[in-house]
Amino acid sequence: MNKMIKNMLAGAAVALGCQLAATAAEPIKIGSVLSVTGPAAFLGDPELKTLQMYVEDINKKGGVLGRPLQLVYYDDGSDANKANSFGKRLIDDDKVDVIIGGTTSGATMSMAPLVAKANMPFVSLAGAVVIVEPVKKWVFKTPHTDRMAAEKVFTDMKKRGITKVALLSETSGFGQSGKKETEAVAGKYGITLVANETYGPKDTDMSPQLTKIKNTPGVQAVFVFGLGQGPAIVTKNYKQLGITLPLYQSHGVASEEFIKLAGPAAEGVRLPAAALLVADKLPANDPQKPVVVAYNKAFQDKWKTDVSAFGGHAYDGLMLVVDAIKRAGSTDKAKVRDALEATKGYIGTGGKVNMSATDHMGLDLTAFRMLEVKNGTWQIVE
């Protein structure tokens, strides 16, 4: 056997040995409960795709602390009760090291008591402010809150001289919390809610509520707080009824999917969203630009579909967890929790994150961009 072949075989043996060592290492188990099907599927589907893609990518690069990541996930079908059952399974049966998920606020809150009891670090991908206020020791979250969304919308309305607003909210956990927070901050921005209607997450026609709003004296704009397909139906009904008042949505529909579902009726709709939706339109010196452009490219190359802010929430959740495990130097749950709470200066798809003992989200209003649908695509208003 000549020397070159011997060297090649020796090299192959070393490579195989390293691969076997990495494979033999105990995996770090990332548990996840997501709404991959059901009314919230257009949030949960990109979240799952994102977690799968980046767990695979991280493992190709050697894992974390020399250990591979293992994603253990369940689909709650957009049912908060199922989320609770799957949360128990992740903790008791799968013995995961950390949980990322809770696509919806309802699912998240159904799991919150479980993680508290199990001392399990939990990063939610849902929007309601109640998830992190009051602070829950083991619970963190990546998306902007519903209160922030209302404040960003009202700031924009104030600039346009709008003071009398109709609120139309969904009766889901996200919509209920959004309604409550919107009502709480309206006065601060000189806004009066002159109409206040609701709709169910499975409703297929919101014309009756919109007709009431249309006939309410003094209404200058309409603010819709919901997620999934409902807000797109509202937008279509709005156009069908010939309502021409400014229409605002919450960050619950920050996705290309909303524009597809609502079609031409979406033209002119404004909403607060993460920079991810307008990655290519950000100025070159924006610190988020490299992050969101890289995520956009990776997601579109892998899945051949548009990105959404919701997939971005999952990206941030995973990267915050990975960063915390690295800084903790272990998967010890208490150490990982402490490291998450000490996160400073993380630049993600949602903004710059600075967490603390009193803030388990770490974002401020500057993390939101006000967008408007123009010519069938998102444009930055400010």
Tab-separated table of C-alpha atoms in Angstrom:
chain	number	residue	atom	x	y	z
A	1	MET	CA	0.000	0.000	0.000
A	2	ASN	CA	1.613	3.267	-1.061
A	3	LYS	CA	2.118	6.161	1.293
A	4	MET	CA	-0.581	8.375	-0.290
A	5	ILE	CA	-3.295	5.740	0.162
A	6	LYS	CA	-2.146	5.141	3.766
A	7	ASN	CA	-2.427	8.873	4.500
A	8	MET	CA	-5.885	9.037	2.890
A	9	LEU	CA	-7.092	6.087	4.945
A	10	ALA	CA	-5.632	7.556	8.110
A	11	GLY	CA	-7.356	10.883	7.391
A	12	ALA	CA	-10.653	9.136	6.726
A	13	ALA	CA	-10.323	7.229	9.996
A	14	VAL	CA	-9.724	10.439	11.952
A	15	ALA	CA	-12.723	12.123	10.273
A	16	LEU	CA	-14.903	9.105	10.985
A	17	GLY	CA	-13.713	9.064	14.598
A	18	CYS	CA	-14.646	12.742	15.028
A	19	GLN	CA	-18.034	12.138	13.432
A	20	LEU	CA	-18.711	9.158	15.685
A	21	ALA	CA	-17.638	11.159	18.732
A	22	ALA	CA	-20.054	13.955	17.817
A	23	THR	CA	-22.809	11.440	17.154
A	24	ALA	CA	-22.108	9.648	20.421
A	25	ALA	CA	-22.393	12.891	22.395
A	26	GLU	CA	-25.670	13.221	24.293
A	27	PRO	CA	-27.976	15.474	22.224
A	28	ILE	CA	-29.275	18.761	23.547
A	29	LYS	CA	-33.035	18.355	23.314
A	30	ILE	CA	-34.955	21.384	22.083
A	31	GLY	CA	-38.664	20.831	22.739
A	32	SER	CA	-41.286	22.689	20.747
A	33	VAL	CA	-45.083	22.941	20.600
A	34	LEU	CA	-46.277	24.778	17.498
A	35	SER	CA	-49.548	25.437	15.647
A	36	VAL	CA	-48.492	23.818	12.368
A	37	THR	CA	-52.120	23.141	11.422
A	38	GLY	CA	-55.413	24.859	12.272
A	39	PRO	CA	-56.333	28.582	12.160
A	40	ALA	CA	-52.836	29.681	13.299
A	41	ALA	CA	-50.987	27.473	10.766
A	42	PHE	CA	-49.564	30.382	8.798
A	43	LEU	CA	-47.691	31.332	11.976
A	44	GLY	CA	-46.719	27.830	13.097
A	45	ASP	CA	-45.662	26.411	9.726
A	46	PRO	CA	-42.793	28.897	9.105
A	47	GLU	CA	-41.803	28.568	12.774
A	48	LEU	CA	-41.341	24.809	12.397
A	49	LYS	CA	-39.544	25.170	9.054
A	50	THR	CA	-37.164	27.681	10.649
A	51	LEU	CA	-36.360	25.498	13.656
A	52	GLN	CA	-35.779	22.433	11.446
A	53	MET	CA	-33.532	24.374	9.074
A	54	TYR	CA	-31.335	25.950	11.740
A	55	VAL	CA	-31.062	22.856	13.953
A	56	GLU	CA	-29.755	21.034	10.871
A	57	ASP	CA	-27.396	23.917	10.057
A	58	ILE	CA	-26.038	24.148	13.626
A	59	ASN	CA	-25.451	20.379	13.712
A	60	LYS	CA	-23.527	20.519	10.420
A	61	LYS	CA	-21.240	23.054	12.078
A	62	GLY	CA	-20.552	20.795	15.070
A	63	GLY	CA	-23.539	21.436	17.315
A	64	VAL	CA	-23.419	23.339	20.597
A	65	LEU	CA	-20.788	22.588	23.258
A	66	GLY	CA	-19.733	19.686	21.004
A	67	ARG	CA	-23.219	18.150	21.232
A	68	PRO	CA	-25.827	17.858	18.467
A	69	LEU	CA	-29.207	19.550	18.813
A	70	GLN	CA	-32.300	17.344	18.657
A	71	LEU	CA	-35.627	19.002	17.852
A	72	VAL	CA	-38.602	17.281	19.503
A	73	TYR	CA	-41.812	18.951	18.350
A	74	TYR	CA	-45.583	18.530	18.456
A	75	ASP	CA	-48.365	20.199	16.475
A	76	ASP	CA	-51.143	21.479	18.749
A	77	GLY	CA	-53.472	22.127	15.791
A	78	SER	CA	-54.013	25.676	17.135
A	79	ASP	CA	-55.653	24.183	20.254
A	80	ALA	CA	-54.398	25.547	23.590
A	81	ASN	CA	-55.569	22.435	25.480
A	82	LYS	CA	-53.483	20.219	23.216
A	83	ALA	CA	-50.515	22.526	23.786
A	84	ASN	CA	-50.799	21.835	27.516
A	85	SER	CA	-50.781	18.054	26.944
A	86	PHE	CA	-47.799	18.240	24.596
A	87	GLY	CA	-45.962	20.515	27.017
A	88	LYS	CA	-46.353	17.852	29.715
A	89	ARG	CA	-45.072	15.207	27.306
A	90	LEU	CA	-41.982	17.251	26.433
A	91	ILE	CA	-41.165	17.713	30.113
A	92	ASP	CA	-42.099	14.310	31.553
A	93	ASP	CA	-41.487	11.854	28.707
A	94	ASP	CA	-39.083	13.498	26.265
A	95	LYS	CA	-36.948	15.078	29.016
A	96	VAL	CA	-36.123	18.132	26.896
A	97	ASP	CA	-33.573	20.718	28.022
A	98	VAL	CA	-35.534	23.789	26.937
A	99	ILE	CA	-38.842	24.576	25.228
A	100	ILE	CA	-39.336	27.000	22.324
A	101	GLY	CA	-42.890	27.571	21.162
A	102	GLY	CA	-46.374	28.313	21.947
A	103	THR	CA	-47.253	29.769	18.549
A	104	THR	CA	-50.305	31.469	20.061
A	105	SER	CA	-50.770	33.333	23.317
A	106	GLY	CA	-53.390	30.789	24.435
A	107	ALA	CA	-51.004	27.879	23.873
A	108	THR	CA	-48.196	29.721	25.649
A	109	MET	CA	-50.284	30.541	28.718
A	110	SER	CA	-51.529	26.941	28.920
A	111	MET	CA	-47.895	25.782	29.179
A	112	ALA	CA	-46.617	28.542	31.482
A	113	PRO	CA	-47.651	26.798	34.761
A	114	LEU	CA	-45.996	23.563	33.557
A	115	VAL	CA	-42.608	25.137	32.903
A	116	ALA	CA	-42.754	27.014	36.219
A	117	LYS	CA	-43.353	23.764	38.097
A	118	ALA	CA	-40.627	21.917	36.164
A	119	ASN	CA	-38.078	24.769	36.323
A	120	MET	CA	-37.865	24.613	32.527
A	121	PRO	CA	-36.528	27.515	30.412
A	122	PHE	CA	-39.300	28.442	27.966
A	123	VAL	CA	-39.089	30.904	25.056
A	124	SER	CA	-42.528	31.769	23.674
A	125	LEU	CA	-43.185	32.801	20.078
A	126	ALA	CA	-46.501	34.527	20.905
A	127	GLY	CA	-47.483	38.175	21.172
A	128	ALA	CA	-49.602	38.876	24.252
A	129	VAL	CA	-48.047	41.108	26.898
A	130	VAL	CA	-49.433	38.864	29.669
A	131	ILE	CA	-46.751	36.300	28.724
A	132	VAL	CA	-44.028	38.485	30.222
A	133	GLU	CA	-46.003	40.885	32.430
A	134	PRO	CA	-45.854	40.216	35.261
A	135	VAL	CA	-42.447	38.595	34.794
A	136	LYS	CA	-42.520	34.813	35.097
A	137	LYS	CA	-39.189	33.396	36.212
A	138	TRP	CA	-38.917	30.680	33.526
A	139	VAL	CA	-40.804	32.341	30.651
A	140	PHE	CA	-39.290	34.560	27.921
A	141	LYS	CA	-40.575	35.631	24.518
A	142	THR	CA	-39.281	36.897	21.170
A	143	PRO	CA	-42.160	38.774	19.452
A	144	HIS	CA	-43.125	42.358	20.129
A	145	THR	CA	-46.112	42.649	22.463
A	146	ASP	CA	-49.671	43.556	21.582
A	147	ARG	CA	-49.345	46.705	23.703
A	148	MET	CA	-46.345	47.803	21.622
A	149	ALA	CA	-48.335	47.148	18.434
A	150	ALA	CA	-51.189	49.338	19.667
A	151	GLU	CA	-48.760	52.098	20.669
A	152	LYS	CA	-46.981	52.000	17.302
A	153	VAL	CA	-50.314	52.166	15.455
A	154	PHE	CA	-51.583	55.038	17.618
A	155	THR	CA	-48.306	56.948	17.109
A	156	ASP	CA	-48.855	56.715	13.354
A	157	MET	CA	-52.529	57.699	13.648
A	158	LYS	CA	-51.593	60.736	15.739
A	159	LYS	CA	-49.261	61.917	12.960
A	160	ARG	CA	-52.174	61.648	10.518
A	161	GLY	CA	-54.524	63.613	12.773
A	162	ILE	CA	-56.704	60.600	13.555
A	163	THR	CA	-58.388	60.703	16.990
A	164	LYS	CA	-61.591	58.637	16.650
A	165	VAL	CA	-61.047	54.955	15.995
A	166	ALA	CA	-63.095	51.772	15.664
A	167	LEU	CA	-61.530	48.620	17.114
A	168	LEU	CA	-62.374	45.179	15.705
A	169	SER	CA	-60.722	42.352	17.632
A	170	GLU	CA	-60.691	38.568	17.546
A	171	THR	CA	-62.008	36.610	20.543
A	172	SER	CA	-58.838	34.444	20.647
A	173	GLY	CA	-56.214	34.844	23.385
A	174	PHE	CA	-54.157	37.137	21.145
A	175	GLY	CA	-57.167	39.228	20.122
A	176	GLN	CA	-58.547	39.520	23.657
A	177	SER	CA	-55.208	40.636	25.019
A	178	GLY	CA	-54.777	43.025	22.089
A	179	LYS	CA	-58.216	44.525	22.770
A	180	LYS	CA	-57.406	45.016	26.444
A	181	GLU	CA	-54.022	46.629	25.731
A	182	THR	CA	-55.440	48.825	22.962
A	183	GLU	CA	-58.162	50.098	25.298
A	184	ALA	CA	-55.552	50.726	28.007
A	185	VAL	CA	-53.188	52.887	25.907
A	186	ALA	CA	-55.660	54.738	23.638
A	187	GLY	CA	-56.065	57.698	25.997
A	188	LYS	CA	-52.313	58.175	26.262
A	189	TYR	CA	-52.253	58.985	22.527
A	190	GLY	CA	-55.407	61.108	22.531
A	191	ILE	CA	-57.390	58.350	20.807
A	192	THR	CA	-61.086	57.697	21.525
A	193	LEU	CA	-62.497	54.277	20.659
A	194	VAL	CA	-65.906	55.196	19.263
A	195	ALA	CA	-66.756	51.604	18.245
A	196	ASN	CA	-65.581	48.315	19.718
A	197	GLU	CA	-66.568	45.093	17.923
A	198	THR	CA	-65.340	41.477	18.053
A	199	TYR	CA	-65.358	38.384	15.810
A	200	GLY	CA	-64.576	34.681	16.331
A	201	PRO	CA	-61.352	33.095	15.015
A	202	LYS	CA	-63.348	30.744	12.787
A	203	ASP	CA	-65.815	33.355	11.472
A	204	THR	CA	-65.977	33.588	7.682
A	205	ASP	CA	-67.787	36.930	7.288
A	206	MET	CA	-67.275	40.074	9.371
A	207	SER	CA	-69.610	42.280	7.294
A	208	PRO	CA	-72.147	42.741	10.151
A	209	GLN	CA	-69.496	44.157	12.507
A	210	LEU	CA	-68.009	46.327	9.762
A	211	THR	CA	-71.457	47.630	8.787
A	212	LYS	CA	-72.003	48.750	12.401
A	213	ILE	CA	-68.604	50.467	12.334
A	214	LYS	CA	-69.379	52.105	8.967
A	215	ASN	CA	-72.572	53.558	10.430
A	216	THR	CA	-70.903	54.860	13.604
A	217	PRO	CA	-70.660	58.675	13.546
A	218	GLY	CA	-67.189	60.209	13.558
A	219	VAL	CA	-65.042	57.120	12.859
A	220	GLN	CA	-61.781	58.168	11.189
A	221	ALA	CA	-59.934	54.827	11.005
A	222	VAL	CA	-60.333	51.134	11.832
A	223	PHE	CA	-57.834	49.013	13.796
A	224	VAL	CA	-58.106	45.216	13.538
A	225	PHE	CA	-56.478	43.013	16.181
A	226	GLY	CA	-56.290	39.353	15.195
A	227	LEU	CA	-54.186	36.659	13.557
A	228	GLY	CA	-54.544	33.919	10.988
A	229	GLN	CA	-57.123	34.213	8.213
A	230	GLY	CA	-59.629	36.408	10.087
A	231	PRO	CA	-57.919	39.769	9.448
A	232	ALA	CA	-57.640	38.949	5.719
A	233	ILE	CA	-61.404	38.254	5.613
A	234	VAL	CA	-62.016	41.561	7.420
A	235	THR	CA	-59.873	43.333	4.806
A	236	LYS	CA	-61.846	41.786	1.933
A	237	ASN	CA	-65.202	42.612	3.600
A	238	TYR	CA	-63.942	46.177	4.146
A	239	LYS	CA	-63.397	46.606	0.410
A	240	GLN	CA	-66.702	44.902	-0.465
A	241	LEU	CA	-68.590	47.326	1.783
A	242	GLY	CA	-66.876	50.293	0.136
A	243	ILE	CA	-65.297	51.555	3.365
A	244	THR	CA	-62.536	54.007	2.469
A	245	LEU	CA	-61.261	54.926	5.949
A	246	PRO	CA	-57.613	54.087	6.776
A	247	LEU	CA	-57.336	50.426	7.831
A	248	TYR	CA	-54.713	49.253	10.315
A	249	GLN	CA	-53.829	45.686	11.277
A	250	SER	CA	-51.696	44.382	14.144
A	251	HIS	CA	-48.394	42.513	13.870
A	252	GLY	CA	-50.513	39.338	14.033
A	253	VAL	CA	-50.603	39.360	10.215
A	254	ALA	CA	-46.990	40.376	9.519
A	255	SER	CA	-46.558	37.973	6.619
A	256	GLU	CA	-46.658	37.866	2.813
A	257	GLU	CA	-49.435	35.349	3.366
A	258	PHE	CA	-51.716	38.147	4.545
A	259	ILE	CA	-51.279	40.001	1.250
A	260	LYS	CA	-51.966	36.783	-0.675
A	261	LEU	CA	-55.108	36.022	1.351
A	262	ALA	CA	-56.491	39.565	1.237
A	263	GLY	CA	-55.515	40.178	-2.396
A	264	PRO	CA	-56.030	43.669	-3.884
A	265	ALA	CA	-58.122	44.641	-0.834
A	266	ALA	CA	-54.863	44.797	1.182
A	267	GLU	CA	-53.702	47.870	-0.738
A	268	GLY	CA	-53.150	50.753	1.682
A	269	VAL	CA	-53.346	48.638	4.848
A	270	ARG	CA	-50.813	49.690	7.499
A	271	LEU	CA	-49.314	47.627	10.312
A	272	PRO	CA	-46.343	47.513	12.667
A	273	ALA	CA	-43.876	44.696	11.891
A	274	ALA	CA	-40.333	43.473	12.312
A	275	ALA	CA	-37.608	44.510	9.853
A	276	LEU	CA	-37.652	41.000	8.392
A	277	LEU	CA	-40.558	41.788	6.046
A	278	VAL	CA	-38.614	44.617	4.405
A	279	ALA	CA	-35.065	43.215	4.592
A	280	ASP	CA	-34.140	44.393	1.084
A	281	LYS	CA	-35.489	47.895	1.742
A	282	LEU	CA	-33.465	48.588	4.916
A	283	PRO	CA	-30.607	51.109	4.693
A	284	ALA	CA	-27.125	49.573	4.403
A	285	ASN	CA	-26.102	50.814	7.869
A	286	ASP	CA	-29.089	49.243	9.666
A	287	PRO	CA	-27.619	46.755	12.223
A	288	GLN	CA	-30.452	44.312	11.516
A	289	LYS	CA	-29.841	44.221	7.770
A	290	PRO	CA	-27.173	41.457	7.688
A	291	VAL	CA	-29.269	39.266	10.007
A	292	VAL	CA	-32.577	39.581	8.169
A	293	VAL	CA	-31.045	39.383	4.687
A	294	ALA	CA	-29.191	36.165	5.638
A	295	TYR	CA	-32.335	34.647	7.171
A	296	ASN	CA	-34.428	35.615	4.125
A	297	LYS	CA	-31.979	33.998	1.736
A	298	ALA	CA	-31.568	30.815	3.791
A	299	PHE	CA	-35.330	30.360	4.250
A	300	GLN	CA	-36.241	31.039	0.630
A	301	ASP	CA	-33.428	28.851	-0.717
A	302	LYS	CA	-34.445	25.953	1.530
A	303	TRP	CA	-38.250	26.126	1.380
A	304	LYS	CA	-38.910	28.024	-1.880
A	305	THR	CA	-41.492	30.198	-0.164
A	306	ASP	CA	-41.790	33.708	1.305
A	307	VAL	CA	-40.539	34.524	4.801
A	308	SER	CA	-42.764	35.800	7.590
A	309	ALA	CA	-42.115	37.588	10.853
A	310	PHE	CA	-43.298	34.424	12.618
A	311	GLY	CA	-40.469	32.309	11.245
A	312	GLY	CA	-38.195	35.110	12.409
A	313	HIS	CA	-39.551	34.775	15.946
A	314	ALA	CA	-38.539	31.102	15.893
A	315	TYR	CA	-35.079	31.981	14.578
A	316	ASP	CA	-34.591	34.468	17.411
A	317	GLY	CA	-35.917	31.966	19.958
A	318	LEU	CA	-33.467	29.278	18.868
A	319	MET	CA	-30.481	31.628	18.602
A	320	LEU	CA	-31.180	33.143	22.028
A	321	VAL	CA	-31.318	29.635	23.513
A	322	VAL	CA	-28.120	28.532	21.749
A	323	ASP	CA	-26.349	31.703	22.876
A	324	ALA	CA	-27.544	31.172	26.463
A	325	ILE	CA	-26.391	27.532	26.510
A	326	LYS	CA	-22.966	28.593	25.222
A	327	ARG	CA	-22.649	31.332	27.840
A	328	ALA	CA	-23.892	28.984	30.572
A	329	GLY	CA	-21.367	26.372	29.424
A	330	SER	CA	-23.950	23.652	30.025
A	331	THR	CA	-27.604	22.698	29.649
A	332	ASP	CA	-28.221	23.095	33.375
A	333	LYS	CA	-31.713	24.585	33.328
A	334	ALA	CA	-31.120	27.200	36.033
A	335	LYS	CA	-27.894	28.364	34.377
A	336	VAL	CA	-29.540	28.576	30.949
A	337	ARG	CA	-32.427	30.556	32.454
A	338	ASP	CA	-29.999	32.972	34.100
A	339	ALA	CA	-28.056	33.353	30.845
A	340	LEU	CA	-31.252	34.107	28.903
A	341	GLU	CA	-32.169	36.782	31.431
A	342	ALA	CA	-28.697	38.313	31.058
A	343	THR	CA	-28.941	38.603	27.245
A	344	LYS	CA	-27.613	41.981	26.086
A	345	GLY	CA	-27.128	43.382	22.591
A	346	TYR	CA	-28.452	40.385	20.639
A	347	ILE	CA	-29.405	41.586	17.142
A	348	GLY	CA	-32.174	39.399	15.779
A	349	THR	CA	-34.948	39.512	13.219
A	350	GLY	CA	-37.209	41.219	15.791
A	351	GLY	CA	-34.759	43.937	16.814
A	352	LYS	CA	-32.042	44.517	19.401
A	353	VAL	CA	-32.684	42.427	22.521
A	354	ASN	CA	-31.636	43.577	25.997
A	355	MET	CA	-33.226	41.415	28.671
A	356	SER	CA	-33.150	41.849	32.431
A	357	ALA	CA	-34.755	40.522	35.607
A	358	THR	CA	-37.694	42.850	34.932
A	359	ASP	CA	-37.879	42.414	31.136
A	360	HIS	CA	-38.065	38.926	29.611
A	361	MET	CA	-38.559	40.208	26.050
A	362	GLY	CA	-35.952	42.950	25.766
A	363	LEU	CA	-37.431	44.947	22.846
A	364	ASP	CA	-38.634	48.549	22.679
A	365	LEU	CA	-40.841	50.453	20.194
A	366	THR	CA	-37.889	51.137	17.877
A	367	ALA	CA	-37.902	47.408	17.026
A	368	PHE	CA	-41.177	47.928	15.117
A	369	ARG	CA	-41.314	49.379	11.586
A	370	MET	CA	-44.562	50.897	10.325
A	371	LEU	CA	-45.351	49.289	6.972
A	372	GLU	CA	-47.972	49.846	4.297
A	373	VAL	CA	-49.082	47.603	1.453
A	374	LYS	CA	-48.274	49.427	-1.796
A	375	ASN	CA	-48.588	47.772	-5.203
A	376	GLY	CA	-49.025	44.394	-3.537
A	377	THR	CA	-45.860	44.532	-1.429
A	378	TRP	CA	-44.701	45.883	1.954
A	379	GLN	CA	-43.194	49.348	1.992
A	380	ILE	CA	-41.656	51.233	4.923
A	381	VAL	CA	-43.752	54.216	6.028
A	382	GLU	CA	-41.151	55.303	8.579
